[in-house]
């Protein structure tokens, strides 16, 4: 598809929707909502000294984007949601180096940067076409987008779901520059059968499969092997009176790490869906929760076990070999009748046991999350937060396993005051983060400490159409032999024009950054954007920005600099 084809498609869509809206006068049962739009973006980059390539372009020089996302309702029983978002220039990591500089139709519609979806629905039957993000359960599928076709049928409390399509294109190996690892084309299948009654119960059985095409990359990736995986799970959810609930899911996976290896009858199989070979691993996972939900108080216990060999195609980055258990709660501590005094707490507390299969490398990790908000009066409020998260892995070929654990503490007081002309808001946000990382060869643990302070002042004028804001940020990151300091000062101003049909906003930001004893870097960013309501339904938006960055003496050549600029403009039409 070239740009002429895209413009022709846009004109056809505009004509179709205009005709559809005109028909509403004759056919009141038809309704349409959503948006349609087109935008153009120009990217510029100037580097000095001439010939210096230390900073590479981050966008295509020119990009044309389209969006068409209406929902058409035909009478009471039939609806047609449409989701078309696409660009003319491919920008995924593979780029022109793997043979998709000039995309054919198949590459274009399956490119991860584009999204084409149609979901026609008649009563309890829905057809799924194009790019879909489908969540069946926590242990089967729900974390990836797939381009394909399927159905979602829900007759009389039962449901039957099926979908199949591509989740990944074939990417050729390329030595560079830039080097491209490459990947195999992957086809996904997913199926779910069950029965449910809202707020009462749900029972389902899920099947998920993914398989790579070993002939889809030429030359093939030397460090990536074609894989195949199959997962089945059983889900049960029951909701009782007074807010009590029980949720359980059990799953089993069969995953082949290398399809090029020979079949092995001693390995587990689930014919005809997957045949075991030398690299096939079978394992289990479970997820269970029990609790009670109320108006002012929630409490629940959640358990999750993921076997060392468990791997499901629907969650490709799930951390295996662990057991988590957490106690979760939410409660309103107190609230005044006027609503000016209140306290809300959301918290969870538990433990993660990593490397369950290894006695020597087994590690226990504290898991906690806290968000405590208090409104003391009409003027002063305070929010306190704490998060502990991360993961650890078995040693494998190294004597020590990976350890990445972070502890974050946040404090956010806010104070407001004012009169009948202006209301002032002053907010301070302080965050401390301690990140521990273990070297897999030496076992040494390095602590990465970060302090961040953000002070914001926003006056709201009640008698003027001006909205300024002012922000100061201090950031400091320290670890052995390294120290980074960053200071940011920014200010913005918003105002309406043309009888409030035009909204204008400008922002100016200066960044000072310094690493160790090197000379500091200087960064100045300026931006301007406008939104003009040409008509009640048509908006013209424009965004202009420039980013001037001057390095100190930490890189070669010293005092290198670049000027990065973006100009983006486009129209957006809103249906009613």
mmCIF file of C-alpha atoms in Angstrom, residues 28-392:
data_model
loop_
_atom_site.group_PDB
_atom_site.id
_atom_site.type_symbol
_atom_site.label_atom_id
_atom_site.label_comp_id
_atom_site.label_asym_id
_atom_site.label_seq_id
_atom_site.Cartn_x
_atom_site.Cartn_y
_atom_site.Cartn_z
ATOM 1 C CA UNK A 28 -33.396 6.290 13.693
ATOM 2 C CA UNK A 29 -32.402 2.769 14.890
ATOM 3 C CA UNK A 30 -28.918 3.277 13.409
ATOM 4 C CA UNK A 31 -26.334 4.998 15.637
ATOM 5 C CA UNK A 32 -22.629 5.607 15.267
ATOM 6 C CA UNK A 33 -20.023 6.809 17.743
ATOM 7 C CA UNK A 34 -16.235 6.963 17.864
ATOM 8 C CA UNK A 35 -13.612 8.845 15.854
ATOM 9 C CA UNK A 36 -11.791 8.995 12.517
ATOM 10 C CA UNK A 37 -8.564 10.906 11.931
ATOM 11 C CA UNK A 38 -5.364 11.421 9.993
ATOM 12 C CA UNK A 39 -2.055 12.932 11.131
ATOM 13 C CA UNK A 40 1.331 13.720 9.617
ATOM 14 C CA UNK A 41 4.613 13.858 11.542
ATOM 15 C CA UNK A 42 7.974 15.216 10.429
ATOM 16 C CA UNK A 43 11.115 14.339 12.373
ATOM 17 C CA UNK A 44 14.333 16.316 12.149
ATOM 18 C CA UNK A 45 17.811 15.732 13.572
ATOM 19 C CA UNK A 46 20.883 17.943 13.295
ATOM 20 C CA UNK A 47 24.178 16.727 14.841
ATOM 21 C CA UNK A 48 27.448 18.527 15.497
ATOM 22 C CA UNK A 49 30.267 18.110 14.792
ATOM 23 C CA UNK A 50 29.508 17.027 11.233
ATOM 24 C CA UNK A 51 29.847 13.281 10.804
ATOM 25 C CA UNK A 52 29.275 12.444 14.487
ATOM 26 C CA UNK A 53 26.838 9.503 14.771
ATOM 27 C CA UNK A 54 26.715 9.067 18.559
ATOM 28 C CA UNK A 55 23.018 9.958 18.654
ATOM 29 C CA UNK A 56 20.871 8.049 16.125
ATOM 30 C CA UNK A 57 17.412 9.010 14.763
ATOM 31 C CA UNK A 58 14.559 7.770 16.947
ATOM 32 C CA UNK A 59 11.731 8.101 14.421
ATOM 33 C CA UNK A 60 11.160 7.919 10.646
ATOM 34 C CA UNK A 61 11.816 11.237 8.906
ATOM 35 C CA UNK A 62 8.197 11.332 7.703
ATOM 36 C CA UNK A 63 5.213 9.405 9.010
ATOM 37 C CA UNK A 64 1.537 9.349 8.042
ATOM 38 C CA UNK A 65 -0.945 7.818 10.487
ATOM 39 C CA UNK A 66 -4.634 6.991 10.232
ATOM 40 C CA UNK A 67 -7.209 5.985 12.825
ATOM 41 C CA UNK A 68 -10.768 4.786 12.254
ATOM 42 C CA UNK A 69 -12.477 3.625 15.451
ATOM 43 C CA UNK A 70 -16.262 3.897 15.161
ATOM 44 C CA UNK A 71 -18.887 1.709 16.810
ATOM 45 C CA UNK A 72 -21.974 1.250 14.643
ATOM 46 C CA UNK A 73 -25.221 0.124 16.250
ATOM 47 C CA UNK A 74 -27.905 -1.338 13.984
ATOM 48 C CA UNK A 75 -31.083 -1.575 15.990
ATOM 49 C CA UNK A 76 -31.043 -3.271 19.388
ATOM 50 C CA UNK A 77 -29.279 -6.532 18.567
ATOM 51 C CA UNK A 78 -26.452 -5.843 16.091
ATOM 52 C CA UNK A 79 -23.310 -3.758 16.663
ATOM 53 C CA UNK A 80 -20.095 -3.344 14.702
ATOM 54 C CA UNK A 81 -17.041 -1.952 16.555
ATOM 55 C CA UNK A 82 -14.147 -1.103 14.224
ATOM 56 C CA UNK A 83 -10.536 -0.489 15.265
ATOM 57 C CA UNK A 84 -8.178 0.547 12.449
ATOM 58 C CA UNK A 85 -4.935 2.257 13.513
ATOM 59 C CA UNK A 86 -2.082 2.157 11.025
ATOM 60 C CA UNK A 87 0.946 4.047 9.689
ATOM 61 C CA UNK A 88 2.557 4.107 6.259
ATOM 62 C CA UNK A 89 6.184 3.638 7.369
ATOM 63 C CA UNK A 90 7.193 0.511 9.340
ATOM 64 C CA UNK A 91 8.944 1.377 12.617
ATOM 65 C CA UNK A 92 9.256 -1.964 14.410
ATOM 66 C CA UNK A 93 12.776 -3.054 15.367
ATOM 67 C CA UNK A 94 13.267 -5.172 12.240
ATOM 68 C CA UNK A 95 12.834 -2.266 9.859
ATOM 69 C CA UNK A 96 14.178 -2.436 6.315
ATOM 70 C CA UNK A 97 17.137 -4.616 7.380
ATOM 71 C CA UNK A 98 15.010 -7.773 7.338
ATOM 72 C CA UNK A 99 13.245 -7.295 4.057
ATOM 73 C CA UNK A 100 10.090 -5.405 5.075
ATOM 74 C CA UNK A 101 11.098 -1.898 3.978
ATOM 75 C CA UNK A 102 8.396 -2.200 1.298
ATOM 76 C CA UNK A 103 5.652 -4.129 3.063
ATOM 77 C CA UNK A 104 3.282 -6.404 1.206
ATOM 78 C CA UNK A 105 -0.337 -6.527 2.354
ATOM 79 C CA UNK A 106 0.265 -9.416 4.772
ATOM 80 C CA UNK A 107 3.270 -7.732 6.389
ATOM 81 C CA UNK A 108 1.371 -4.449 6.612
ATOM 82 C CA UNK A 109 -1.714 -5.725 8.428
ATOM 83 C CA UNK A 110 0.274 -7.971 10.797
ATOM 84 C CA UNK A 111 2.967 -5.398 11.630
ATOM 85 C CA UNK A 112 2.955 -4.892 15.433
ATOM 86 C CA UNK A 113 2.784 -1.111 14.993
ATOM 87 C CA UNK A 114 -0.574 -1.410 13.171
ATOM 88 C CA UNK A 115 -3.900 -2.565 14.500
ATOM 89 C CA UNK A 116 -6.842 -3.791 12.416
ATOM 90 C CA UNK A 117 -9.839 -5.155 14.249
ATOM 91 C CA UNK A 118 -13.518 -5.866 13.498
ATOM 92 C CA UNK A 119 -15.919 -7.222 16.121
ATOM 93 C CA UNK A 120 -19.424 -7.590 14.623
ATOM 94 C CA UNK A 121 -21.858 -8.773 17.300
ATOM 95 C CA UNK A 122 -25.431 -10.060 17.018
ATOM 96 C CA UNK A 123 -27.127 -10.773 20.340
ATOM 97 C CA UNK A 124 -24.893 -13.397 22.015
ATOM 98 C CA UNK A 125 -22.681 -14.131 18.976
ATOM 99 C CA UNK A 126 -19.542 -12.076 18.311
ATOM 100 C CA UNK A 127 -17.089 -12.463 15.422
ATOM 101 C CA UNK A 128 -13.469 -11.469 16.152
ATOM 102 C CA UNK A 129 -11.413 -10.311 13.172
ATOM 103 C CA UNK A 130 -7.989 -8.680 13.016
ATOM 104 C CA UNK A 131 -5.733 -7.766 15.928
ATOM 105 C CA UNK A 132 -7.185 -8.892 19.265
ATOM 106 C CA UNK A 133 -5.884 -8.892 22.844
ATOM 107 C CA UNK A 134 -7.819 -11.725 24.502
ATOM 108 C CA UNK A 135 -7.600 -12.593 28.184
ATOM 109 C CA UNK A 136 -8.911 -16.056 29.034
ATOM 110 C CA UNK A 137 -7.302 -16.564 32.463
ATOM 111 C CA UNK A 138 -4.165 -15.845 34.517
ATOM 112 C CA UNK A 139 -2.446 -19.105 33.534
ATOM 113 C CA UNK A 140 -3.527 -19.580 29.909
ATOM 114 C CA UNK A 141 -3.515 -16.467 27.708
ATOM 115 C CA UNK A 142 -3.969 -12.729 28.028
ATOM 116 C CA UNK A 143 -0.656 -10.922 27.501
ATOM 117 C CA UNK A 144 -0.112 -10.797 23.728
ATOM 118 C CA UNK A 145 -1.808 -9.417 20.629
ATOM 119 C CA UNK A 146 -2.742 -11.865 17.860
ATOM 120 C CA UNK A 147 -3.841 -11.029 14.310
ATOM 121 C CA UNK A 148 -6.385 -13.546 13.067
ATOM 122 C CA UNK A 149 -10.014 -14.616 13.342
ATOM 123 C CA UNK A 150 -12.295 -16.225 15.898
ATOM 124 C CA UNK A 151 -15.648 -16.218 17.687
ATOM 125 C CA UNK A 152 -17.066 -15.461 21.129
ATOM 126 C CA UNK A 153 -20.428 -17.215 21.601
ATOM 127 C CA UNK A 154 -22.477 -16.867 24.812
ATOM 128 C CA UNK A 155 -25.820 -18.678 24.489
ATOM 129 C CA UNK A 156 -27.912 -18.924 27.675
ATOM 130 C CA UNK A 157 -25.064 -18.578 30.170
ATOM 131 C CA UNK A 158 -22.622 -20.832 28.303
ATOM 132 C CA UNK A 159 -19.622 -19.475 26.421
ATOM 133 C CA UNK A 160 -17.526 -20.842 23.569
ATOM 134 C CA UNK A 161 -14.433 -18.885 22.561
ATOM 135 C CA UNK A 162 -12.010 -19.648 19.765
ATOM 136 C CA UNK A 163 -9.313 -17.600 18.062
ATOM 137 C CA UNK A 164 -6.315 -18.299 15.840
ATOM 138 C CA UNK A 165 -3.762 -16.102 14.112
ATOM 139 C CA UNK A 166 -0.225 -14.731 14.030
ATOM 140 C CA UNK A 167 1.409 -13.287 17.132
ATOM 141 C CA UNK A 168 4.837 -12.815 15.556
ATOM 142 C CA UNK A 169 6.226 -12.303 12.066
ATOM 143 C CA UNK A 170 9.244 -14.113 10.706
ATOM 144 C CA UNK A 171 12.328 -11.906 11.102
ATOM 145 C CA UNK A 172 15.498 -12.746 9.150
ATOM 146 C CA UNK A 173 18.827 -12.847 10.941
ATOM 147 C CA UNK A 174 21.019 -9.871 10.030
ATOM 148 C CA UNK A 175 24.643 -9.354 11.081
ATOM 149 C CA UNK A 176 24.326 -5.573 10.869
ATOM 150 C CA UNK A 177 24.820 -2.857 11.332
ATOM 151 C CA UNK A 178 22.471 -2.751 13.094
ATOM 152 C CA UNK A 179 22.486 -6.409 14.145
ATOM 153 C CA UNK A 180 19.105 -8.177 14.196
ATOM 154 C CA UNK A 181 18.675 -11.369 16.245
ATOM 155 C CA UNK A 182 15.791 -12.605 14.107
ATOM 156 C CA UNK A 183 12.658 -14.590 14.996
ATOM 157 C CA UNK A 184 10.341 -17.277 13.633
ATOM 158 C CA UNK A 185 6.768 -16.698 12.557
ATOM 159 C CA UNK A 186 4.470 -17.900 15.341
ATOM 160 C CA UNK A 187 0.871 -19.058 14.978
ATOM 161 C CA UNK A 188 -1.415 -19.143 18.029
ATOM 162 C CA UNK A 189 -4.613 -21.084 18.757
ATOM 163 C CA UNK A 190 -6.828 -20.566 21.807
ATOM 164 C CA UNK A 191 -10.109 -22.153 22.909
ATOM 165 C CA UNK A 192 -12.322 -21.765 25.971
ATOM 166 C CA UNK A 193 -15.526 -23.578 26.944
ATOM 167 C CA UNK A 194 -17.548 -22.862 30.064
ATOM 168 C CA UNK A 195 -20.613 -21.583 31.843
ATOM 169 C CA UNK A 196 -21.083 -18.476 33.962
ATOM 170 C CA UNK A 197 -23.641 -16.332 35.724
ATOM 171 C CA UNK A 198 -22.568 -12.809 36.580
ATOM 172 C CA UNK A 199 -21.786 -12.300 40.278
ATOM 173 C CA UNK A 200 -22.661 -15.974 40.921
ATOM 174 C CA UNK A 201 -20.194 -18.424 39.369
ATOM 175 C CA UNK A 202 -17.909 -19.242 36.432
ATOM 176 C CA UNK A 203 -16.460 -22.572 35.284
ATOM 177 C CA UNK A 204 -14.213 -22.937 32.227
ATOM 178 C CA UNK A 205 -11.668 -25.153 30.508
ATOM 179 C CA UNK A 206 -9.010 -23.379 28.405
ATOM 180 C CA UNK A 207 -6.635 -24.656 25.720
ATOM 181 C CA UNK A 208 -3.812 -22.565 24.261
ATOM 182 C CA UNK A 209 -1.227 -23.538 21.650
ATOM 183 C CA UNK A 210 1.579 -21.762 19.792
ATOM 184 C CA UNK A 211 3.893 -23.123 17.106
ATOM 185 C CA UNK A 212 6.797 -21.573 15.233
ATOM 186 C CA UNK A 213 7.339 -21.986 11.494
ATOM 187 C CA UNK A 214 10.952 -23.175 11.221
ATOM 188 C CA UNK A 215 11.084 -22.135 7.532
ATOM 189 C CA UNK A 216 9.871 -18.558 8.081
ATOM 190 C CA UNK A 217 13.288 -16.913 8.590
ATOM 191 C CA UNK A 218 16.047 -16.935 5.982
ATOM 192 C CA UNK A 219 18.763 -16.994 7.107
ATOM 193 C CA UNK A 220 17.481 -18.547 10.353
ATOM 194 C CA UNK A 221 18.438 -16.980 13.703
ATOM 195 C CA UNK A 222 21.509 -18.824 15.065
ATOM 196 C CA UNK A 223 20.672 -18.026 18.715
ATOM 197 C CA UNK A 224 16.909 -18.684 18.563
ATOM 198 C CA UNK A 225 15.291 -22.096 18.141
ATOM 199 C CA UNK A 226 11.786 -22.782 16.758
ATOM 200 C CA UNK A 227 9.464 -23.719 19.623
ATOM 201 C CA UNK A 228 6.042 -25.223 20.260
ATOM 202 C CA UNK A 229 3.885 -25.013 23.370
ATOM 203 C CA UNK A 230 0.514 -26.269 24.608
ATOM 204 C CA UNK A 231 -1.291 -25.326 27.830
ATOM 205 C CA UNK A 232 -4.595 -26.476 29.300
ATOM 206 C CA UNK A 233 -6.239 -25.018 32.397
ATOM 207 C CA UNK A 234 -9.376 -25.403 34.517
ATOM 208 C CA UNK A 235 -10.940 -22.315 36.113
ATOM 209 C CA UNK A 236 -13.601 -22.156 38.834
ATOM 210 C CA UNK A 237 -15.000 -18.994 40.432
ATOM 211 C CA UNK A 238 -17.827 -18.860 42.954
ATOM 212 C CA UNK A 239 -19.378 -15.770 44.542
ATOM 213 C CA UNK A 240 -21.397 -16.098 47.756
ATOM 214 C CA UNK A 241 -23.623 -13.784 49.735
ATOM 215 C CA UNK A 242 -22.166 -10.883 51.721
ATOM 216 C CA UNK A 243 -19.257 -10.486 49.290
ATOM 217 C CA UNK A 244 -17.432 -13.795 49.859
ATOM 218 C CA UNK A 245 -15.691 -15.403 46.856
ATOM 219 C CA UNK A 246 -13.431 -18.330 45.907
ATOM 220 C CA UNK A 247 -11.282 -18.431 42.730
ATOM 221 C CA UNK A 248 -9.174 -21.424 41.633
ATOM 222 C CA UNK A 249 -7.217 -22.273 38.483
ATOM 223 C CA UNK A 250 -4.995 -25.257 37.730
ATOM 224 C CA UNK A 251 -2.887 -25.594 34.573
ATOM 225 C CA UNK A 252 -0.530 -27.983 32.835
ATOM 226 C CA UNK A 253 1.903 -27.097 30.062
ATOM 227 C CA UNK A 254 3.895 -29.070 27.509
ATOM 228 C CA UNK A 255 6.615 -26.950 25.964
ATOM 229 C CA UNK A 256 9.158 -27.924 23.304
ATOM 230 C CA UNK A 257 12.261 -25.735 23.469
ATOM 231 C CA UNK A 258 13.741 -26.852 20.121
ATOM 232 C CA UNK A 259 11.543 -28.310 17.366
ATOM 233 C CA UNK A 260 14.612 -29.282 15.289
ATOM 234 C CA UNK A 261 15.434 -32.086 17.742
ATOM 235 C CA UNK A 262 14.028 -35.614 17.094
ATOM 236 C CA UNK A 263 10.763 -36.972 18.534
ATOM 237 C CA UNK A 264 11.060 -38.922 21.770
ATOM 238 C CA UNK A 265 8.341 -41.386 22.831
ATOM 239 C CA UNK A 266 9.519 -41.227 26.442
ATOM 240 C CA UNK A 267 8.551 -37.556 26.627
ATOM 241 C CA UNK A 268 5.018 -36.418 27.433
ATOM 242 C CA UNK A 269 2.644 -35.782 24.517
ATOM 243 C CA UNK A 270 -0.932 -34.627 24.094
ATOM 244 C CA UNK A 271 -1.833 -35.870 20.620
ATOM 245 C CA UNK A 272 -2.887 -34.529 18.207
ATOM 246 C CA UNK A 273 -2.098 -31.099 19.687
ATOM 247 C CA UNK A 274 1.571 -31.626 20.521
ATOM 248 C CA UNK A 275 4.073 -34.486 20.180
ATOM 249 C CA UNK A 276 6.972 -34.717 22.618
ATOM 250 C CA UNK A 277 10.557 -34.541 21.461
ATOM 251 C CA UNK A 278 13.938 -34.516 23.182
ATOM 252 C CA UNK A 279 13.475 -30.932 24.460
ATOM 253 C CA UNK A 280 9.813 -31.185 25.587
ATOM 254 C CA UNK A 281 9.123 -30.297 29.240
ATOM 255 C CA UNK A 282 5.920 -30.973 31.158
ATOM 256 C CA UNK A 283 5.006 -29.036 34.300
ATOM 257 C CA UNK A 284 2.151 -27.540 36.339
ATOM 258 C CA UNK A 285 0.919 -24.258 37.801
ATOM 259 C CA UNK A 286 -1.847 -23.251 40.179
ATOM 260 C CA UNK A 287 -3.580 -20.070 41.290
ATOM 261 C CA UNK A 288 -6.096 -19.810 44.149
ATOM 262 C CA UNK A 289 -7.764 -17.012 46.063
ATOM 263 C CA UNK A 290 -10.380 -16.605 48.791
ATOM 264 C CA UNK A 291 -11.720 -13.409 50.264
ATOM 265 C CA UNK A 292 -14.514 -10.990 51.005
ATOM 266 C CA UNK A 293 -15.428 -7.695 49.349
ATOM 267 C CA UNK A 294 -17.436 -5.008 51.125
ATOM 268 C CA UNK A 295 -18.325 -1.348 50.860
ATOM 269 C CA UNK A 296 -15.625 -0.182 53.250
ATOM 270 C CA UNK A 297 -13.493 -3.296 53.726
ATOM 271 C CA UNK A 298 -11.906 -5.963 51.497
ATOM 272 C CA UNK A 299 -9.686 -8.839 52.530
ATOM 273 C CA UNK A 300 -8.338 -11.799 50.586
ATOM 274 C CA UNK A 301 -5.650 -14.479 50.506
ATOM 275 C CA UNK A 302 -3.993 -15.368 47.192
ATOM 276 C CA UNK A 303 -1.655 -18.285 46.418
ATOM 277 C CA UNK A 304 0.247 -18.859 43.163
ATOM 278 C CA UNK A 305 2.613 -21.685 42.215
ATOM 279 C CA UNK A 306 4.507 -21.763 38.898
ATOM 280 C CA UNK A 307 6.546 -24.893 38.202
ATOM 281 C CA UNK A 308 10.144 -24.668 36.984
ATOM 282 C CA UNK A 309 9.193 -26.031 33.559
ATOM 283 C CA UNK A 310 5.779 -24.374 33.229
ATOM 284 C CA UNK A 311 5.500 -22.093 30.213
ATOM 285 C CA UNK A 312 2.336 -20.868 28.521
ATOM 286 C CA UNK A 313 2.248 -19.216 25.066
ATOM 287 C CA UNK A 314 -0.219 -16.589 26.281
ATOM 288 C CA UNK A 315 2.217 -15.159 28.872
ATOM 289 C CA UNK A 316 5.690 -15.490 27.291
ATOM 290 C CA UNK A 317 7.486 -13.556 30.063
ATOM 291 C CA UNK A 318 5.978 -15.308 33.083
ATOM 292 C CA UNK A 319 8.613 -16.019 35.763
ATOM 293 C CA UNK A 320 8.697 -19.797 36.515
ATOM 294 C CA UNK A 321 9.896 -21.801 39.525
ATOM 295 C CA UNK A 322 8.249 -19.770 42.297
ATOM 296 C CA UNK A 323 5.584 -19.854 44.973
ATOM 297 C CA UNK A 324 3.818 -16.619 46.012
ATOM 298 C CA UNK A 325 1.363 -16.061 48.822
ATOM 299 C CA UNK A 326 -0.075 -12.681 49.719
ATOM 300 C CA UNK A 327 -2.706 -11.223 52.036
ATOM 301 C CA UNK A 328 -4.536 -8.335 50.353
ATOM 302 C CA UNK A 329 -6.786 -5.750 51.950
ATOM 303 C CA UNK A 330 -8.541 -2.437 51.340
ATOM 304 C CA UNK A 331 -10.366 -0.402 53.960
ATOM 305 C CA UNK A 332 -11.720 3.055 54.698
ATOM 306 C CA UNK A 333 -10.358 3.884 58.140
ATOM 307 C CA UNK A 334 -12.640 6.872 58.705
ATOM 308 C CA UNK A 335 -14.611 9.514 56.831
ATOM 309 C CA UNK A 336 -16.367 12.659 58.074
ATOM 310 C CA UNK A 337 -19.957 13.433 57.158
ATOM 311 C CA UNK A 338 -18.855 16.387 55.024
ATOM 312 C CA UNK A 339 -16.287 14.247 53.190
ATOM 313 C CA UNK A 340 -13.435 16.665 53.936
ATOM 314 C CA UNK A 341 -11.749 14.184 56.303
ATOM 315 C CA UNK A 342 -11.072 10.624 55.196
ATOM 316 C CA UNK A 343 -8.487 7.860 55.192
ATOM 317 C CA UNK A 344 -8.190 5.050 52.621
ATOM 318 C CA UNK A 345 -5.683 2.186 52.752
ATOM 319 C CA UNK A 346 -4.869 -0.395 50.056
ATOM 320 C CA UNK A 347 -2.221 -2.942 51.053
ATOM 321 C CA UNK A 348 -0.844 -6.412 50.406
ATOM 322 C CA UNK A 349 1.674 -8.444 52.380
ATOM 323 C CA UNK A 350 3.297 -11.755 51.544
ATOM 324 C CA UNK A 351 6.305 -13.797 50.539
ATOM 325 C CA UNK A 352 7.790 -15.173 47.340
ATOM 326 C CA UNK A 353 9.865 -18.354 47.383
ATOM 327 C CA UNK A 354 12.103 -18.496 44.299
ATOM 328 C CA UNK A 355 13.924 -21.528 42.905
ATOM 329 C CA UNK A 356 11.538 -23.939 44.616
ATOM 330 C CA UNK A 357 13.165 -26.909 42.888
ATOM 331 C CA UNK A 358 16.656 -26.111 44.215
ATOM 332 C CA UNK A 359 17.527 -26.488 47.902
ATOM 333 C CA UNK A 360 20.903 -24.762 47.552
ATOM 334 C CA UNK A 361 19.679 -21.776 45.557
ATOM 335 C CA UNK A 362 16.228 -21.424 47.126
ATOM 336 C CA UNK A 363 15.560 -17.829 48.197
ATOM 337 C CA UNK A 364 12.727 -16.169 50.106
ATOM 338 C CA UNK A 365 11.656 -12.670 49.220
ATOM 339 C CA UNK A 366 9.355 -10.320 51.115
ATOM 340 C CA UNK A 367 6.502 -8.905 48.977
ATOM 341 C CA UNK A 368 4.628 -5.802 50.082
ATOM 342 C CA UNK A 369 2.546 -2.995 48.633
ATOM 343 C CA UNK A 370 1.020 -0.068 50.507
ATOM 344 C CA UNK A 371 -0.936 2.993 49.419
ATOM 345 C CA UNK A 372 -2.185 5.067 52.366
ATOM 346 C CA UNK A 373 -4.132 8.252 51.593
ATOM 347 C CA UNK A 374 -5.336 10.702 54.246
ATOM 348 C CA UNK A 375 -7.362 13.880 53.701
ATOM 349 C CA UNK A 376 -6.886 15.845 56.936
ATOM 350 C CA UNK A 377 -9.051 18.857 56.036
ATOM 351 C CA UNK A 378 -10.037 21.093 53.092
ATOM 352 C CA UNK A 379 -6.402 22.101 52.568
ATOM 353 C CA UNK A 380 -3.972 19.330 53.486
ATOM 354 C CA UNK A 381 -3.678 15.724 52.260
ATOM 355 C CA UNK A 382 -0.930 13.107 52.485
ATOM 356 C CA UNK A 383 -0.287 9.954 50.465
ATOM 357 C CA UNK A 384 2.266 7.344 51.595
ATOM 358 C CA UNK A 385 3.322 4.414 49.405
ATOM 359 C CA UNK A 386 5.677 1.465 49.654
ATOM 360 C CA UNK A 387 6.469 -1.228 47.111
ATOM 361 C CA UNK A 388 8.764 -4.224 47.229
ATOM 362 C CA UNK A 389 9.146 -6.181 44.012
ATOM 363 C CA UNK A 390 11.660 -8.052 41.893
ATOM 364 C CA UNK A 391 12.723 -11.597 41.055
ATOM 365 C CA UNK A 392 15.447 -14.175 41.525
#
